[in-house]
Amino acid sequence: MVLLYIRRRLTHALQTLARHLGAPPASPTPLTSEWISTRCEGLDASAAVVEVALDEESGENGAVARVALGGERLVVKRPPASPAARAVAAIQQWYAREVHWYAALAPIAGVRCPRCHCARYDALTGEYVLVLEDLRAAGCRPLAVAEATAAATTLGRLHGRFAGAFDDDARREIVRGPLPIMPITLALASPIENFFRDCWKAVRGERRYALAELLADRGEAAGPAAIGLLDALAAPGAYASMTEALAAPPRTLLHGDFRPENMMVEDATGEVVVYDWQFASVGNGAYDLAYFSALVADPDDRRRLDPELRRAYVSGLVGSGAAAPRDLERDLRYGCLLALASFVMGAAVAGDDAASVETHRRGLRRLAAAALDWGAAVS
């Protein structure tokens, strides 16, 4: 944890110095026609620019605005205002990852995502900007539970497209760039394990996140069983070793946050559109599938969907030319536990924001129920 703290403070200091010396931002706020004409592809910069911040879609990970440029509707993503949040993002390379996705990987992925007109990142200052298609204005709507199998097939196609691409030099046209191994970075697994242990101690004692209450409809034994799983995962070496297990080859490209809130469906085509790629990484595809399967619906509905989602995923994977996974059920259990740990860490720092608290309550309930249903265990 000491090395992580030093790295965070050094990153913060370098970024502050760069801004003090007058390093320009990645984009002006609000955007200007002049900036658009020199930085963005495929846009008519002669039209008037109207930018509106979307506070409800902004947060610790970034600031989001909606832009009207004549008849064009765009979404702009920038760093958050908080210097501390920027430093954490720099350590985890969230902005570099998302820019790399749009600049280098999206064009060859075969998966629908927002069209990107500009993707820029400055490692020294931590500044970045993405100018993207506004999916709502383009006729897209939120993913419905009934469309979960289509999302699982899309995920399988994505993983099949990049299966083994980062394990050797056989496919050198696919550049890994800043993508780490695993969404919460294998290289930081030990300090993050310590952080998770501290977070679990805090969350375990919080009434609003009481697993016995969140899982009350699953029977009296469900809450204590889920607590026991998290206690075991918080034991020294458990979280790190599980991360290492899902980091081993064969690997593929992971979205890292593959949940319904990061997807829409295009009405005209029925195609699933995937966005928010800041957790893009490399690892075992079961992590993404576990994350999605556990969070897509409340436990009763999810239990009915489980077999269908697995079949749809494998179909998409094999249809893209990849081999069917050897130990999918085991790896799904590992992925579910790691995702559950992520929600514990999120809950510990969620503060009192009502929407964030509810998101983490729902996530903890769904992930804990899935872990129990799938027979997850910490060995």
Tab-separated table of C-alpha atoms in Angstrom:
chain	number	residue	atom	x	y	z
A	1	MET	CA	0.000	0.000	0.000
A	2	VAL	CA	2.957	2.325	0.637
A	3	LEU	CA	4.151	2.005	-2.969
A	4	LEU	CA	0.622	2.604	-4.244
A	5	TYR	CA	0.343	5.730	-2.084
A	6	ILE	CA	3.719	7.041	-3.316
A	7	ARG	CA	2.720	6.399	-6.942
A	8	ARG	CA	-0.575	8.209	-6.434
A	9	ARG	CA	1.069	11.231	-4.790
A	10	LEU	CA	3.773	11.404	-7.489
A	11	THR	CA	1.177	11.246	-10.252
A	12	HIS	CA	-0.853	13.988	-8.575
A	13	ALA	CA	2.267	16.164	-8.196
A	14	LEU	CA	3.326	15.762	-11.837
A	15	GLN	CA	-0.126	16.586	-13.125
A	16	THR	CA	-0.394	19.639	-10.870
A	17	LEU	CA	3.028	20.859	-12.050
A	18	ALA	CA	2.079	20.388	-15.699
A	19	ARG	CA	-1.099	22.430	-15.255
A	20	HIS	CA	0.839	25.107	-13.313
A	21	LEU	CA	3.295	25.399	-16.203
A	22	GLY	CA	0.408	26.087	-18.538
A	23	ALA	CA	-0.085	22.749	-20.257
A	24	PRO	CA	-3.230	23.131	-22.377
A	25	PRO	CA	-6.332	21.071	-21.618
A	26	ALA	CA	-7.249	18.303	-24.030
A	27	SER	CA	-10.299	20.352	-25.020
A	28	PRO	CA	-11.864	23.701	-24.124
A	29	THR	CA	-14.998	23.833	-22.004
A	30	PRO	CA	-17.365	24.411	-23.664
A	31	LEU	CA	-16.222	23.114	-27.045
A	32	THR	CA	-15.665	25.669	-29.787
A	33	SER	CA	-16.174	25.486	-33.542
A	34	GLU	CA	-12.472	26.204	-34.054
A	35	TRP	CA	-11.422	23.290	-31.841
A	36	ILE	CA	-13.878	20.922	-33.524
A	37	SER	CA	-12.665	21.911	-37.005
A	38	THR	CA	-9.056	20.972	-36.173
A	39	ARG	CA	-9.575	17.945	-33.916
A	40	CYS	CA	-12.743	16.104	-34.884
A	41	GLU	CA	-13.392	13.898	-37.888
A	42	GLY	CA	-16.639	13.893	-39.800
A	43	LEU	CA	-18.221	16.954	-38.186
A	44	ASP	CA	-19.365	20.230	-39.735
A	45	ALA	CA	-17.695	22.865	-37.557
A	46	SER	CA	-19.509	25.757	-39.243
A	47	ALA	CA	-22.596	25.200	-37.090
A	48	ALA	CA	-23.121	26.821	-33.704
A	49	VAL	CA	-21.967	24.806	-30.678
A	50	VAL	CA	-24.249	24.423	-27.666
A	51	GLU	CA	-22.890	22.407	-24.728
A	52	VAL	CA	-24.837	21.328	-21.632
A	53	ALA	CA	-23.191	19.522	-18.700
A	54	LEU	CA	-24.942	16.320	-17.645
A	55	ASP	CA	-24.475	16.314	-13.887
A	56	GLU	CA	-26.625	13.202	-13.501
A	57	GLU	CA	-24.264	11.232	-15.780
A	58	SER	CA	-21.036	12.666	-14.357
A	59	GLY	CA	-19.213	11.390	-11.305
A	60	GLU	CA	-15.875	10.475	-9.798
A	61	ASN	CA	-14.746	8.738	-13.000
A	62	GLY	CA	-15.413	11.620	-15.381
A	63	ALA	CA	-17.444	14.618	-16.455
A	64	VAL	CA	-20.023	14.176	-19.228
A	65	ALA	CA	-21.672	16.825	-21.407
A	66	ARG	CA	-24.115	16.769	-24.297
A	67	VAL	CA	-23.310	18.928	-27.334
A	68	ALA	CA	-25.534	20.160	-30.142
A	69	LEU	CA	-23.634	21.021	-33.328
A	70	GLY	CA	-26.214	22.049	-35.865
A	71	GLY	CA	-28.218	18.879	-36.438
A	72	GLU	CA	-25.518	16.663	-34.896
A	73	ARG	CA	-25.889	15.450	-31.296
A	74	LEU	CA	-22.737	14.480	-29.424
A	75	VAL	CA	-21.547	13.370	-25.988
A	76	VAL	CA	-18.251	14.691	-24.604
A	77	LYS	CA	-16.299	12.944	-21.851
A	78	ARG	CA	-13.568	14.706	-19.849
A	79	PRO	CA	-11.741	14.124	-16.531
A	80	PRO	CA	-13.598	14.929	-13.296
A	81	ALA	CA	-12.864	18.114	-11.365
A	82	SER	CA	-11.374	16.275	-8.356
A	83	PRO	CA	-7.530	16.107	-8.447
A	84	ALA	CA	-7.607	12.999	-6.251
A	85	ALA	CA	-9.995	11.250	-8.641
A	86	ARG	CA	-7.749	12.201	-11.566
A	87	ALA	CA	-4.749	10.689	-9.782
A	88	VAL	CA	-6.542	7.388	-9.170
A	89	ALA	CA	-7.631	7.328	-12.811
A	90	ALA	CA	-4.046	7.922	-13.916
A	91	ILE	CA	-2.726	5.067	-11.761
A	92	GLN	CA	-5.314	2.689	-13.196
A	93	GLN	CA	-4.952	4.307	-16.676
A	94	TRP	CA	-8.729	4.517	-17.089
A	95	TYR	CA	-8.632	7.377	-19.595
A	96	ALA	CA	-5.732	5.931	-21.567
A	97	ARG	CA	-7.586	2.619	-21.825
A	98	GLU	CA	-10.789	4.145	-23.150
A	99	VAL	CA	-8.978	6.341	-25.660
A	100	HIS	CA	-6.988	3.300	-26.850
A	101	TRP	CA	-10.222	1.342	-27.322
A	102	TYR	CA	-11.751	4.001	-29.559
A	103	ALA	CA	-8.545	4.836	-31.429
A	104	ALA	CA	-7.111	1.356	-32.022
A	105	LEU	CA	-9.490	-1.459	-31.129
A	106	ALA	CA	-13.066	-0.378	-31.839
A	107	PRO	CA	-12.481	-0.205	-35.627
A	108	ILE	CA	-11.556	-3.908	-35.703
A	109	ALA	CA	-13.745	-5.271	-32.883
A	110	GLY	CA	-16.890	-6.045	-34.846
A	111	VAL	CA	-19.016	-4.748	-31.949
A	112	ARG	CA	-21.231	-1.664	-32.116
A	113	CYS	CA	-20.121	1.190	-29.878
A	114	PRO	CA	-20.621	4.967	-30.100
A	115	ARG	CA	-18.994	6.474	-33.193
A	116	CYS	CA	-15.931	8.404	-32.109
A	117	HIS	CA	-15.027	11.773	-33.648
A	118	CYS	CA	-12.085	12.556	-31.357
A	119	ALA	CA	-10.054	10.557	-28.813
A	120	ARG	CA	-7.159	12.343	-27.118
A	121	TYR	CA	-5.163	11.639	-23.946
A	122	ASP	CA	-2.169	13.398	-22.358
A	123	ALA	CA	-0.343	11.112	-19.901
A	124	LEU	CA	1.568	14.000	-18.312
A	125	THR	CA	-1.403	16.153	-17.409
A	126	GLY	CA	-4.043	13.440	-17.118
A	127	GLU	CA	-6.222	15.416	-19.530
A	128	TYR	CA	-8.371	13.532	-22.003
A	129	VAL	CA	-11.384	14.082	-24.196
A	130	LEU	CA	-13.718	11.830	-26.116
A	131	VAL	CA	-16.243	13.257	-28.589
A	132	LEU	CA	-18.773	10.529	-29.251
A	133	GLU	CA	-22.066	9.879	-30.948
A	134	ASP	CA	-25.053	10.617	-28.704
A	135	LEU	CA	-26.717	7.206	-28.610
A	136	ARG	CA	-30.086	8.471	-27.424
A	137	ALA	CA	-30.278	10.956	-30.274
A	138	ALA	CA	-29.246	8.154	-32.658
A	139	GLY	CA	-32.335	6.114	-31.787
A	140	CYS	CA	-30.910	3.839	-29.106
A	141	ARG	CA	-32.695	2.803	-25.917
A	142	PRO	CA	-31.674	1.024	-22.687
A	143	LEU	CA	-31.112	-2.727	-22.844
A	144	ALA	CA	-34.103	-4.713	-21.569
A	145	VAL	CA	-33.812	-7.963	-19.625
A	146	ALA	CA	-35.506	-9.717	-22.559
A	147	GLU	CA	-32.493	-8.721	-24.689
A	148	ALA	CA	-29.909	-10.208	-22.325
A	149	THR	CA	-29.156	-13.130	-24.635
A	150	ALA	CA	-28.353	-10.721	-27.469
A	151	ALA	CA	-25.899	-8.956	-25.157
A	152	ALA	CA	-24.305	-12.288	-24.198
A	153	THR	CA	-23.900	-13.178	-27.880
A	154	THR	CA	-22.316	-9.766	-28.511
A	155	LEU	CA	-19.906	-10.394	-25.652
A	156	GLY	CA	-18.993	-13.791	-27.075
A	157	ARG	CA	-18.274	-12.219	-30.472
A	158	LEU	CA	-16.059	-9.579	-28.856
A	159	HIS	CA	-14.106	-12.176	-26.898
A	160	GLY	CA	-13.834	-14.430	-29.930
A	161	ARG	CA	-12.460	-11.603	-32.061
A	162	PHE	CA	-9.619	-10.986	-29.610
A	163	ALA	CA	-9.108	-14.558	-28.304
A	164	GLY	CA	-5.387	-15.127	-27.801
A	165	ALA	CA	-4.537	-11.836	-29.516
A	166	PHE	CA	-2.469	-10.574	-26.581
A	167	ASP	CA	-0.836	-13.877	-25.583
A	168	ASP	CA	1.895	-13.932	-28.246
A	169	ASP	CA	3.135	-12.069	-31.296
A	170	ALA	CA	0.987	-14.041	-33.756
A	171	ARG	CA	-1.429	-11.123	-34.277
A	172	ARG	CA	0.827	-8.105	-34.145
A	173	GLU	CA	-1.700	-5.898	-35.891
A	174	ILE	CA	-3.668	-5.836	-32.619
A	175	VAL	CA	-1.898	-3.482	-30.236
A	176	ARG	CA	-2.449	-3.953	-26.499
A	177	GLY	CA	-1.231	-0.461	-25.668
A	178	PRO	CA	-2.052	0.637	-22.096
A	179	LEU	CA	-4.490	-2.192	-21.380
A	180	PRO	CA	-3.512	-3.966	-18.140
A	181	ILE	CA	-4.059	-7.598	-17.346
A	182	MET	CA	-7.450	-7.733	-15.557
A	183	PRO	CA	-9.744	-4.725	-14.991
A	184	ILE	CA	-8.283	-3.888	-11.577
A	185	THR	CA	-4.727	-4.453	-12.803
A	186	LEU	CA	-2.924	-7.689	-11.948
A	187	ALA	CA	0.234	-5.740	-11.080
A	188	LEU	CA	-1.684	-4.047	-8.233
A	189	ALA	CA	-3.432	-7.194	-6.986
A	190	SER	CA	-1.648	-7.314	-3.621
A	191	PRO	CA	-2.249	-3.684	-2.568
A	192	ILE	CA	-5.805	-3.854	-3.877
A	193	GLU	CA	-6.328	-7.018	-1.835
A	194	ASN	CA	-5.344	-5.063	1.278
A	195	PHE	CA	-7.714	-2.279	0.273
A	196	PHE	CA	-10.525	-4.774	-0.281
A	197	ARG	CA	-9.907	-6.281	3.168
A	198	ASP	CA	-10.245	-2.853	4.788
A	199	CYS	CA	-13.355	-2.091	2.739
A	200	TRP	CA	-14.990	-5.378	3.685
A	201	LYS	CA	-14.410	-4.656	7.376
A	202	ALA	CA	-16.231	-1.346	6.926
A	203	VAL	CA	-19.068	-2.660	4.743
A	204	ARG	CA	-19.600	-5.766	6.904
A	205	GLY	CA	-20.675	-3.543	9.770
A	206	GLU	CA	-22.903	-1.154	7.779
A	207	ARG	CA	-26.622	-1.619	8.308
A	208	ARG	CA	-27.538	-0.387	4.825
A	209	TYR	CA	-25.384	-3.099	3.226
A	210	ALA	CA	-26.376	-5.938	5.578
A	211	LEU	CA	-26.311	-9.090	3.447
A	212	ALA	CA	-28.734	-10.889	5.739
A	213	GLU	CA	-31.306	-8.217	4.883
A	214	LEU	CA	-30.391	-7.954	1.182
A	215	LEU	CA	-30.736	-11.736	0.798
A	216	ALA	CA	-33.647	-12.218	3.198
A	217	ASP	CA	-35.866	-13.679	0.463
A	218	ARG	CA	-33.226	-16.342	-0.267
A	219	GLY	CA	-33.661	-17.970	3.154
A	220	GLU	CA	-32.064	-17.550	6.566
A	221	ALA	CA	-28.839	-19.263	5.559
A	222	ALA	CA	-28.106	-17.032	2.526
A	223	GLY	CA	-26.854	-13.959	4.410
A	224	PRO	CA	-24.406	-15.846	6.670
A	225	ALA	CA	-23.213	-17.913	3.688
A	226	ALA	CA	-22.465	-14.773	1.652
A	227	ILE	CA	-20.670	-13.194	4.609
A	228	GLY	CA	-18.604	-16.357	4.952
A	229	LEU	CA	-17.623	-16.193	1.270
A	230	LEU	CA	-16.447	-12.590	1.625
A	231	ASP	CA	-14.612	-13.378	4.862
A	232	ALA	CA	-12.751	-16.131	3.006
A	233	LEU	CA	-12.015	-13.846	0.052
A	234	ALA	CA	-10.582	-11.265	2.459
A	235	ALA	CA	-8.094	-13.802	3.872
A	236	PRO	CA	-4.435	-13.088	2.988
A	237	GLY	CA	-3.621	-14.129	-0.565
A	238	ALA	CA	-7.159	-15.170	-1.565
A	239	TYR	CA	-8.144	-12.157	-3.679
A	240	ALA	CA	-4.728	-11.932	-5.352
A	241	SER	CA	-4.614	-15.645	-6.190
A	242	MET	CA	-8.110	-15.538	-7.705
A	243	THR	CA	-7.086	-12.537	-9.801
A	244	GLU	CA	-4.007	-14.443	-10.969
A	245	ALA	CA	-6.159	-17.429	-11.946
A	246	LEU	CA	-8.283	-15.296	-14.293
A	247	ALA	CA	-5.197	-13.502	-15.600
A	248	ALA	CA	-3.636	-16.676	-16.984
A	249	PRO	CA	-3.715	-17.425	-20.738
A	250	PRO	CA	-5.699	-17.927	-22.871
A	251	ARG	CA	-6.787	-14.292	-22.616
A	252	THR	CA	-8.978	-11.942	-24.574
A	253	LEU	CA	-10.093	-8.325	-24.521
A	254	LEU	CA	-12.313	-7.552	-21.518
A	255	HIS	CA	-14.779	-4.683	-21.305
A	256	GLY	CA	-14.329	-4.756	-17.527
A	257	ASP	CA	-17.700	-3.193	-16.618
A	258	PHE	CA	-20.069	-5.210	-18.817
A	259	ARG	CA	-23.440	-4.529	-17.199
A	260	PRO	CA	-26.788	-3.390	-18.599
A	261	GLU	CA	-26.216	0.232	-17.578
A	262	ASN	CA	-23.358	0.372	-20.095
A	263	MET	CA	-25.390	-0.931	-23.035
A	264	MET	CA	-28.183	0.241	-25.275
A	265	VAL	CA	-30.070	-1.272	-28.205
A	266	GLU	CA	-30.313	0.435	-31.574
A	267	ASP	CA	-33.979	0.431	-32.532
A	268	ALA	CA	-33.362	0.414	-36.284
A	269	THR	CA	-31.141	-2.686	-36.247
A	270	GLY	CA	-31.758	-4.391	-32.895
A	271	GLU	CA	-27.991	-4.323	-32.382
A	272	VAL	CA	-26.538	-4.121	-28.872
A	273	VAL	CA	-24.369	-1.007	-28.415
A	274	VAL	CA	-21.657	-1.114	-25.728
A	275	TYR	CA	-20.086	1.985	-24.184
A	276	ASP	CA	-17.989	3.152	-21.184
A	277	TRP	CA	-14.729	1.359	-21.993
A	278	GLN	CA	-12.456	2.871	-19.306
A	279	PHE	CA	-12.016	-0.550	-17.638
A	280	ALA	CA	-10.960	-2.267	-20.872
A	281	SER	CA	-8.251	-4.807	-20.104
A	282	VAL	CA	-6.924	-8.272	-20.939
A	283	GLY	CA	-7.907	-11.481	-19.157
A	284	ASN	CA	-10.259	-14.445	-18.988
A	285	GLY	CA	-13.548	-13.724	-20.735
A	286	ALA	CA	-15.500	-15.406	-17.941
A	287	TYR	CA	-14.982	-12.278	-15.849
A	288	ASP	CA	-17.138	-10.197	-18.202
A	289	LEU	CA	-19.751	-12.932	-18.535
A	290	ALA	CA	-20.020	-13.460	-14.778
A	291	TYR	CA	-20.294	-9.724	-14.199
A	292	PHE	CA	-23.079	-9.390	-16.759
A	293	SER	CA	-24.974	-12.569	-15.900
A	294	ALA	CA	-25.090	-11.784	-12.185
A	295	LEU	CA	-26.135	-8.147	-12.618
A	296	VAL	CA	-28.563	-8.348	-15.551
A	297	ALA	CA	-31.627	-9.193	-13.435
A	298	ASP	CA	-32.821	-9.911	-9.913
A	299	PRO	CA	-31.946	-13.438	-8.706
A	300	ASP	CA	-35.160	-15.255	-9.673
A	301	ASP	CA	-35.119	-13.925	-13.248
A	302	ARG	CA	-31.365	-14.356	-13.531
A	303	ARG	CA	-31.565	-17.987	-12.447
A	304	ARG	CA	-33.958	-18.704	-15.318
A	305	LEU	CA	-31.645	-16.878	-17.737
A	306	ASP	CA	-28.365	-18.518	-16.657
A	307	PRO	CA	-28.340	-21.493	-19.093
A	308	GLU	CA	-29.512	-19.342	-21.999
A	309	LEU	CA	-26.840	-16.700	-21.379
A	310	ARG	CA	-24.086	-19.317	-21.271
A	311	ARG	CA	-25.283	-20.882	-24.548
A	312	ALA	CA	-25.558	-17.484	-26.252
A	313	TYR	CA	-22.066	-16.485	-25.095
A	314	VAL	CA	-20.426	-19.712	-26.291
A	315	SER	CA	-22.306	-19.447	-29.584
A	316	GLY	CA	-20.940	-15.956	-30.166
A	317	LEU	CA	-17.453	-17.052	-29.131
A	318	VAL	CA	-17.312	-20.116	-31.378
A	319	GLY	CA	-19.007	-18.254	-34.206
A	320	SER	CA	-16.068	-15.836	-34.184
A	321	GLY	CA	-13.617	-18.678	-34.647
A	322	ALA	CA	-12.525	-19.168	-31.038
A	323	ALA	CA	-12.535	-22.422	-29.117
A	324	ALA	CA	-15.190	-23.090	-26.487
A	325	PRO	CA	-13.835	-22.386	-22.967
A	326	ARG	CA	-12.561	-25.415	-21.049
A	327	ASP	CA	-13.524	-24.464	-17.487
A	328	LEU	CA	-16.294	-21.921	-17.952
A	329	GLU	CA	-18.273	-22.794	-14.793
A	330	ARG	CA	-15.215	-22.627	-12.542
A	331	ASP	CA	-14.063	-19.368	-14.101
A	332	LEU	CA	-17.549	-17.860	-13.778
A	333	ARG	CA	-17.432	-18.557	-10.053
A	334	TYR	CA	-14.054	-16.822	-9.792
A	335	GLY	CA	-15.284	-13.876	-11.853
A	336	CYS	CA	-18.401	-13.508	-9.730
A	337	LEU	CA	-16.363	-13.336	-6.512
A	338	LEU	CA	-13.978	-10.745	-7.954
A	339	ALA	CA	-16.941	-8.671	-9.147
A	340	LEU	CA	-18.518	-8.980	-5.687
A	341	ALA	CA	-15.263	-7.697	-4.162
A	342	SER	CA	-15.350	-4.733	-6.566
A	343	PHE	CA	-18.834	-3.809	-5.373
A	344	VAL	CA	-17.695	-4.080	-1.755
A	345	MET	CA	-14.912	-1.608	-2.496
A	346	GLY	CA	-17.347	0.658	-4.316
A	347	ALA	CA	-19.824	0.525	-1.426
A	348	ALA	CA	-17.114	1.449	1.062
A	349	VAL	CA	-16.380	4.713	-0.743
A	350	ALA	CA	-19.896	5.461	-2.019
A	351	GLY	CA	-20.591	8.005	0.696
A	352	ASP	CA	-24.199	9.054	1.256
A	353	ASP	CA	-25.263	9.658	-2.337
A	354	ALA	CA	-28.627	7.912	-2.514
A	355	ALA	CA	-28.270	6.717	-6.119
A	356	SER	CA	-24.783	5.308	-5.492
A	357	VAL	CA	-25.882	3.553	-2.311
A	358	GLU	CA	-28.815	1.943	-4.114
A	359	THR	CA	-26.586	0.848	-7.020
A	360	HIS	CA	-24.228	-0.889	-4.609
A	361	ARG	CA	-27.027	-2.453	-2.566
A	362	ARG	CA	-28.516	-3.932	-5.726
A	363	GLY	CA	-25.115	-5.079	-6.977
A	364	LEU	CA	-24.170	-6.723	-3.693
A	365	ARG	CA	-27.509	-8.537	-3.561
A	366	ARG	CA	-27.318	-9.824	-7.122
A	367	LEU	CA	-23.649	-10.798	-7.067
A	368	ALA	CA	-23.874	-12.505	-3.672
A	369	ALA	CA	-26.965	-14.453	-4.781
A	370	ALA	CA	-25.225	-15.529	-7.999
A	371	ALA	CA	-22.101	-16.593	-6.107
A	372	LEU	CA	-24.226	-18.825	-3.869
A	373	ASP	CA	-26.309	-20.199	-6.744
A	374	TRP	CA	-23.196	-21.046	-8.767
A	375	GLY	CA	-21.443	-22.745	-5.865
A	376	ALA	CA	-18.597	-20.237	-5.597
A	377	ALA	CA	-15.953	-21.018	-3.001
A	378	VAL	CA	-12.551	-19.734	-1.966
A	379	SER	CA	-10.004	-22.545	-1.887
